[in-house]
Backbone as numpy.savetxt, mean C-alpha at the origin, in Angstrom:
# Nx Ny Nz CAx CAy CAz Cx Cy Cz
10.76 -10.94 -1.36 9.79 -9.89 -1.23 8.37 -10.51 -1.14
8.14 -11.60 -1.82 6.81 -12.20 -1.85 6.43 -12.59 -0.41
7.34 -13.16 0.36 7.08 -13.52 1.71 6.59 -12.26 2.59
7.40 -11.20 2.43 7.08 -9.97 3.11 5.66 -9.49 2.78
5.35 -9.43 1.46 4.01 -9.02 1.07 2.95 -9.91 1.64
3.16 -11.22 1.55 2.11 -12.12 2.08 1.92 -11.92 3.61
2.98 -11.67 4.38 2.80 -11.36 5.80 2.10 -10.06 6.08
2.36 -9.03 5.22 1.67 -7.80 5.38 0.15 -7.94 5.05
-0.15 -8.63 4.00 -1.51 -8.91 3.59 -2.23 -9.68 4.67
-1.59 -10.73 5.17 -2.21 -11.54 6.16 -2.55 -10.71 7.44
-1.63 -9.82 7.81 -1.88 -9.03 9.03 -3.03 -7.97 8.78
-3.02 -7.39 7.63 -4.06 -6.45 7.29 -5.46 -7.15 7.29
-5.46 -8.33 6.68 -6.72 -9.14 6.64 -7.17 -9.50 8.05
-6.24 -9.98 8.82 -6.53 -10.40 10.20 -7.12 -9.16 11.00
-6.62 -8.01 10.75 -7.07 -6.89 11.51 -8.23 -6.08 10.80
-8.92 -6.80 9.97 -10.22 -6.28 9.30 -10.01 -5.31 8.23
-8.80 -5.30 7.58 -8.59 -4.50 6.42 -9.46 -5.14 5.27
-10.03 -4.27 4.43 -10.86 -4.78 3.34 -10.32 -4.40 2.01
-10.77 -5.19 0.98 -10.41 -4.95 -0.42 -8.89 -4.76 -0.61
-8.20 -5.70 -0.06 -6.67 -5.62 -0.17 -6.28 -6.01 -1.57
-5.48 -5.19 -2.16 -4.91 -5.44 -3.54 -3.43 -5.24 -3.54
-2.76 -6.12 -4.25 -1.23 -6.03 -4.37 -0.97 -5.78 -5.82
-0.15 -4.78 -6.11 0.34 -4.49 -7.39 1.89 -4.77 -7.50
2.26 -5.70 -8.33 3.63 -5.99 -8.60 4.13 -5.02 -9.66
5.04 -4.16 -9.28 5.47 -3.13 -10.28 7.03 -3.27 -10.59
7.55 -4.51 -10.35 8.95 -4.67 -10.56 9.44 -4.40 -11.97
8.59 -4.59 -12.96 8.95 -4.36 -14.34 8.50 -2.93 -14.78
8.09 -2.13 -13.86 7.68 -0.72 -14.16 8.70 0.27 -13.68
8.68 1.45 -14.22 9.50 2.49 -13.79 8.75 3.29 -12.73
8.77 2.77 -11.48 8.03 3.35 -10.41 8.88 3.42 -9.16
8.63 4.23 -8.20 9.43 4.37 -6.99 9.52 3.16 -6.05
8.55 2.21 -6.24 8.46 1.04 -5.38 8.33 -0.23 -6.33
8.68 -1.36 -5.82 8.57 -2.56 -6.62 7.17 -3.20 -6.40
6.50 -2.79 -5.34 5.17 -3.32 -5.07 4.33 -2.26 -4.28
3.03 -2.28 -4.48 2.09 -1.42 -3.78 1.00 -2.21 -3.26
0.73 -2.01 -2.03 -0.47 -2.67 -1.35 -1.47 -1.66 -1.04
-2.70 -1.87 -1.46 -3.84 -1.00 -1.13 -4.77 -1.75 -0.20
-5.27 -1.03 0.79 -6.20 -1.67 1.74 -7.21 -0.61 2.24
-8.50 -1.00 2.31 -9.51 -0.12 2.84 -9.58 -0.32 4.38
-9.67 0.81 5.04 -10.00 0.73 6.47 -11.55 0.89 6.62
-11.99 0.67 7.83 -13.38 0.83 8.15 -13.77 2.32 8.53
-12.75 3.12 8.71 -12.98 4.53 9.04 -11.72 5.08 9.61
-11.76 6.35 9.98 -10.54 7.09 10.43 -9.75 6.38 11.58
-10.42 5.97 12.61 -9.72 5.32 13.72 -9.13 4.04 13.30
-9.79 3.27 12.45 -9.39 2.01 12.02 -8.15 2.23 11.09
-8.07 3.27 10.31 -6.89 3.56 9.51 -5.72 3.64 10.42
-5.75 4.37 11.42 -4.64 4.55 12.39 -4.28 3.18 13.12
-5.36 2.45 13.46 -5.11 1.17 14.13 -4.38 0.20 13.19
-4.75 0.11 11.93 -4.07 -0.69 10.97 -2.59 -0.36 10.90
-2.27 0.94 10.82 -0.91 1.37 10.77 -0.19 1.01 12.05
-0.79 1.20 13.25 -0.19 0.85 14.47 0.13 -0.64 14.51
-0.73 -1.47 14.09 -0.52 -2.89 14.05 0.71 -3.26 13.07
0.75 -2.56 11.96 1.91 -2.74 11.00 3.25 -2.33 11.74
3.18 -1.22 12.41 4.43 -0.74 13.05 4.91 -1.76 14.08
4.05 -2.30 14.93 4.39 -3.29 15.88 4.94 -4.51 15.23
4.25 -5.05 14.26 4.75 -6.20 13.49 6.13 -5.96 12.83
6.29 -4.78 12.22 7.54 -4.49 11.66 8.70 -4.44 12.67
8.39 -3.83 13.77 9.40 -3.72 14.88 9.79 -5.05 15.28
8.85 -5.91 15.50 9.16 -7.27 15.98 9.92 -8.09 14.90
9.67 -7.83 13.69 10.37 -8.63 12.59 11.69 -7.97 12.15
11.96 -6.73 12.61 13.19 -6.00 12.17 12.96 -5.24 10.90
11.79 -5.18 10.37 11.51 -4.38 9.13 11.52 -2.93 9.52
12.07 -2.09 8.62 12.18 -0.63 8.88 11.17 0.09 8.05
10.45 0.97 8.68 9.66 1.99 7.93 10.49 3.14 7.65
10.62 3.52 6.37 11.45 4.66 5.95 10.69 5.94 6.13
9.39 5.88 6.08 8.59 7.08 6.26 7.07 6.78 6.20
6.28 7.71 6.65 4.86 7.54 6.60 4.27 8.95 6.46
3.17 9.01 5.74 2.44 10.32 5.66 1.03 9.95 6.14
0.63 10.62 7.23 -0.58 10.30 7.89 -1.67 11.42 7.91
-2.87 10.92 7.66 -4.05 11.71 7.94 -5.09 10.77 8.50
-6.25 11.27 8.88 -7.30 10.37 9.45 -7.85 9.42 8.42
-7.81 9.79 7.11 -8.41 8.98 6.11 -7.49 8.21 5.17
-6.15 8.59 5.30 -5.23 7.97 4.37 -3.81 8.01 4.98
-3.23 6.79 5.02 -1.86 6.69 5.50 -1.05 5.98 4.44
0.07 6.53 4.05 1.03 5.88 3.11 2.26 5.48 3.92
2.57 4.19 3.87 3.71 3.68 4.59 4.77 3.26 3.52
5.98 3.82 3.71 7.08 3.59 2.78 8.07 2.65 3.38
8.21 1.40 2.80 9.21 0.44 3.22 10.39 0.49 2.29
10.44 1.35 1.34 11.56 1.47 0.38 11.05 0.79 -0.90
11.02 -0.56 -0.92 10.60 -1.29 -2.16 9.11 -1.66 -2.11
8.50 -1.32 -1.01 7.00 -1.57 -0.91 6.31 -0.33 -0.37
5.21 0.08 -0.98 4.39 1.18 -0.43 3.06 0.58 -0.03
2.57 1.00 1.12 1.29 0.52 1.63 0.39 1.69 1.74
-0.76 1.68 1.13 -1.82 2.77 1.24 -2.91 2.22 2.04
-3.16 2.79 3.20 -4.29 2.40 4.02 -5.23 3.54 3.97
-6.41 3.34 3.45 -7.37 4.52 3.36 -8.81 4.06 3.49
-9.66 5.06 3.76 -11.03 4.87 3.83 -11.61 4.63 2.41
-12.67 3.86 2.26 -13.22 3.59 0.94 -13.53 4.92 0.11
-13.97 5.94 0.80 -14.25 7.18 0.13 -13.00 7.82 -0.58
-11.85 7.77 0.17 -10.62 8.28 -0.38 -10.15 7.35 -1.58
-10.29 6.08 -1.34 -9.84 5.17 -2.45 -10.61 5.40 -3.70
-11.94 5.59 -3.57 -12.79 5.93 -4.76 -12.40 7.22 -5.42
-12.19 8.19 -4.55 -11.92 9.54 -5.02 -10.59 9.63 -5.79
-9.55 8.96 -5.40 -8.30 9.08 -6.05 -7.92 7.95 -7.03
-8.72 6.91 -7.07 -8.60 5.88 -8.08 -7.14 5.41 -8.28
-6.52 5.09 -7.17 -5.10 4.67 -7.31 -4.93 3.41 -8.14
-5.87 2.49 -7.95 -5.84 1.33 -8.71 -5.70 1.50 -10.25
-6.52 2.54 -10.70 -6.43 2.82 -12.19 -5.13 3.24 -12.59
-4.48 4.13 -11.76 -3.11 4.65 -12.06 -2.12 3.52 -12.10
-2.23 2.59 -11.06 -1.27 1.51 -10.93 -1.45 0.50 -12.11
-2.64 0.22 -12.49 -2.87 -0.67 -13.59 -2.35 -0.06 -14.86
-2.58 1.25 -15.12 -2.06 1.90 -16.33 -0.51 1.88 -16.31
0.04 2.11 -15.21 1.50 2.12 -15.03 2.10 0.69 -15.39
1.47 -0.29 -14.82 1.88 -1.66 -15.04 1.74 -2.00 -16.52
0.71 -1.52 -17.25 0.60 -1.75 -18.61 1.48 -0.92 -19.54
2.24 -0.02 -18.93 3.17 0.83 -19.70 2.55 2.01 -20.33
1.39 2.42 -19.93 0.69 3.57 -20.59 1.42 4.88 -20.38
2.33 5.00 -19.47 3.06 6.23 -19.20 4.40 6.27 -19.83
4.83 5.24 -20.53 6.19 5.22 -21.08 6.17 6.11 -22.29
7.39 6.70 -22.54 7.45 7.61 -23.63 7.34 6.83 -24.92
6.66 7.41 -25.88 6.56 6.75 -27.21 7.74 7.04 -28.00
8.21 5.95 -28.67 9.39 6.11 -29.51 9.00 6.80 -30.89
9.87 7.65 -31.36 9.58 8.37 -32.56 9.66 7.50 -33.81
């Protein structure tokens, strides 16, 4: 999985994605083992980053299980990896990093009696 993540991050960086962060959630109770966050430069760039990922995945045989798209935020589901491509405004508004850090630290686990 590390190689796949490195290739995704390299592509996003090459295509001018900004503030790329990777969260390893293998030890967390979450729907994915890793989450990649990347800022786009704006709405059209959000779509362009996704298009570049689709082409790269098609060429490498990687399957996209699903995607939820808007002009400002696209979530790409690879099964074990989720990729969030979003404008900086959306990233600030939703503070996904904070949620993922708290999840990784176990703040949402049930407390034992």
